[in-house]
XYZ file of C-alpha atoms in Angstrom:
226
model
C -0.063 0.041 -0.137
C 1.466 3.350 -0.784
C 0.779 6.020 1.539
C 1.820 9.411 1.690
C 1.838 11.399 4.520
C 1.187 15.364 4.618
C 1.947 16.689 7.970
C 1.907 20.691 7.137
C -0.145 22.576 4.898
C -3.440 22.981 3.968
C -5.472 20.299 1.772
C -6.378 22.933 -1.412
C -2.252 24.305 -0.907
C -1.009 21.275 -1.988
C -3.939 20.512 -4.727
C -2.435 23.108 -6.358
C 1.192 22.697 -6.125
C 1.833 18.627 -5.498
C -1.245 17.188 -7.248
C 1.266 15.120 -9.394
C 3.280 13.546 -6.663
C -0.391 12.489 -5.271
C -1.850 10.852 -8.108
C -0.174 7.223 -8.012
C -0.876 6.548 -4.792
C -3.350 4.336 -2.811
C -4.104 6.204 0.029
C -2.965 10.078 1.213
C -3.327 11.270 4.786
C -3.916 14.765 6.361
C -3.333 15.603 9.641
C -5.313 18.290 11.045
C -3.202 21.426 9.021
C -5.632 19.588 5.711
C -9.212 21.891 5.975
C -9.131 23.105 9.805
C -12.433 24.207 11.507
C -15.569 22.822 9.977
C -19.012 24.225 10.652
C -21.875 21.211 9.805
C -24.093 24.296 9.529
C -21.899 26.434 7.128
C -21.785 22.848 5.322
C -25.184 21.783 5.372
C -26.301 25.800 4.303
C -23.627 25.289 1.600
C -21.748 28.645 3.223
C -18.309 26.403 3.131
C -17.334 23.269 0.833
C -14.690 21.585 3.013
C -16.128 17.866 2.766
C -16.838 17.969 -0.815
C -13.209 19.409 -1.467
C -12.098 16.344 0.384
C -13.901 14.223 -2.294
C -13.053 15.963 -5.185
C -9.376 15.520 -4.404
C -10.032 11.856 -3.732
C -11.418 11.693 -7.189
C -9.082 13.568 -8.892
C -5.766 10.932 -8.221
C -8.762 8.379 -8.118
C -7.331 7.393 -4.209
C -8.497 7.521 -0.592
C -8.058 10.759 1.163
C -8.149 11.020 4.798
C -7.925 14.548 6.331
C -8.276 15.635 9.878
C -10.393 18.367 11.149
C -12.349 20.295 13.955
C -16.033 19.946 13.459
C -18.102 22.504 14.958
C -22.152 20.868 15.489
C -23.798 24.024 16.095
C -21.782 24.631 19.151
C -20.409 21.722 20.378
C -16.740 21.226 19.095
C -15.059 17.890 18.341
C -11.656 16.349 16.873
C -12.918 14.668 13.608
C -11.621 12.968 10.663
C -13.374 12.708 6.956
C -12.787 9.803 4.734
C -13.336 9.740 1.033
C -12.402 7.678 -2.051
C -12.467 8.218 -5.156
C -15.258 11.194 -5.489
C -17.321 9.657 -2.763
C -17.755 10.555 1.489
C -17.507 7.386 2.823
C -18.031 9.179 6.487
C -16.974 11.079 9.662
C -15.097 9.362 12.681
C -14.889 11.491 16.317
C -13.019 11.016 18.973
C -14.713 9.001 21.418
C -12.586 9.268 24.555
C -12.779 13.315 26.351
C -9.964 13.676 29.140
C -10.359 16.320 31.087
C -12.030 19.641 30.435
C -11.626 20.912 27.406
C -13.318 22.953 25.000
C -13.844 19.474 22.655
C -16.006 16.783 23.605
C -16.452 13.124 22.947
C -17.965 11.814 19.940
C -19.007 8.671 18.072
C -18.184 5.623 16.398
C -15.182 3.383 15.878
C -15.158 2.735 12.590
C -13.014 0.547 9.715
C -13.024 2.222 6.313
C -13.875 -0.355 3.685
C -11.905 1.215 0.529
C -10.448 0.601 -2.640
C -7.281 0.389 -1.166
C -8.100 -1.931 1.620
C -9.744 -1.932 5.117
C -8.680 1.251 7.048
C -9.588 1.879 11.114
C -9.443 5.320 11.587
C -8.037 6.461 15.513
C -8.774 9.949 16.743
C -5.556 11.737 18.986
C -6.293 10.588 22.152
C -8.467 7.871 21.410
C -4.986 6.036 21.110
C -4.379 6.077 24.351
C -7.289 3.552 25.277
C -5.962 -0.028 24.397
C -9.714 -0.681 23.334
C -9.795 1.265 20.085
C -6.796 -0.432 18.577
C -8.724 -3.587 19.572
C -12.137 -3.149 18.203
C -10.457 -2.176 15.264
C -8.742 -4.932 14.565
C -11.788 -7.615 15.630
C -13.362 -5.248 12.829
C -10.984 -6.438 10.189
C -8.747 -3.780 9.484
C -5.674 -4.054 7.592
C -4.256 -1.441 8.639
C -4.999 1.501 11.172
C -4.289 5.316 10.966
C -4.162 7.942 13.778
C -4.486 11.388 13.536
C -3.272 13.408 16.023
C -2.881 17.348 16.693
C 0.803 17.374 17.656
C 3.168 15.080 19.111
C 4.420 16.779 22.752
C 5.811 13.357 24.525
C 7.055 10.248 23.251
C 3.875 8.330 24.239
C 1.432 8.444 21.085
C 4.549 6.378 20.280
C 4.579 4.203 22.659
C 1.041 3.224 22.162
C 0.865 2.564 18.326
C 3.768 0.483 18.710
C 1.949 -0.982 21.676
C -1.278 -1.294 19.664
C 0.552 -2.622 16.940
C 2.361 -5.233 18.719
C -0.953 -6.510 20.586
C -3.200 -6.434 17.679
C -0.833 -7.681 15.203
C -1.891 -4.938 12.662
C 0.262 -2.384 10.825
C -0.013 1.637 12.677
C 0.429 4.679 11.860
C 0.349 8.223 13.626
C 0.616 11.573 11.395
C 0.644 14.560 13.214
C 2.143 17.855 12.726
C 5.624 17.991 11.538
C 5.355 13.804 12.568
C 4.975 10.308 10.981
C 5.480 7.046 13.002
C 4.891 3.747 11.377
C 4.778 1.034 13.586
C 4.912 -2.795 11.989
C 3.180 -5.987 13.253
C 6.078 -6.554 15.804
C 5.824 -2.701 17.387
C 8.945 -2.136 15.483
C 9.394 1.392 14.040
C 9.374 0.751 10.315
C 9.612 4.318 9.577
C 10.058 7.714 11.605
C 9.876 11.358 10.034
C 9.563 14.890 10.941
C 8.994 15.866 7.480
C 6.299 17.731 6.398
C 5.596 15.485 3.048
C 6.269 11.571 3.516
C 6.221 9.158 1.580
C 5.909 5.490 2.812
C 5.065 1.873 1.381
C 2.778 -0.120 4.330
C 3.072 -3.806 3.771
C -0.117 -5.725 4.494
C 0.350 -8.191 7.436
C -1.591 -9.767 9.522
C -0.388 -11.988 12.923
C -2.833 -13.879 14.855
C -0.810 -15.226 17.904
C -2.015 -18.198 19.811
C -2.754 -17.362 23.145
C -3.415 -19.851 26.036
C -4.070 -18.505 30.063
C -3.080 -20.957 32.830
C -6.407 -23.762 33.494
C -5.284 -25.129 37.015
C -4.717 -23.908 40.340
C -5.419 -20.545 41.528
C -7.309 -19.819 38.267
C -11.057 -18.743 38.865
C -13.710 -18.016 36.361
C -14.101 -14.146 36.814
C -17.992 -14.958 37.540
C -17.429 -17.972 40.446
C -16.143 -15.898 43.252
C -13.197 -16.266 45.577
């Protein structure tokens, strides 16, 4: 799977200046720099066309485009991502967890998108810190998981990315401001770059471990009491 990660510059700017370099990619991933804040009210009224721009780019380059954004649902703000495939909007995924108090609140759903490039799971920002997120997407048969982060200010996102890839046997990629990290199914860093335009080839592998648990001695079923 040929993937291009764009960590700096808006979608429209990249469209105008570097469109030819995107045309042979299977997937193009923008961080939160892509389209900024999207108001559902303005989108529905036709005052803005941010989501339509994502769809148009995906059609022109005949690829999947994943773009992080902040969404304003009539005064309720969320971290989100829109996914388009060859001219068609497949959906919008919101961050499902909210940590501490802040302007942005939790939204809905984890989702695996069945695209022309394969089944892609999408994780939004701090959802990466919750192991069940990657687990759910893997159980929903994701071939590859993309996490969109605004800005990495510590090593924790990379640690959780590698742990999720190792624990679930699926390649995972982190796209943030001037930061791209890809972890393979062994949890190793396959690529790490601070570039604003990063091309990568993702090897799609699925690793299913045979796991056994102790069934005798002190082991008890959780509902049996102690």
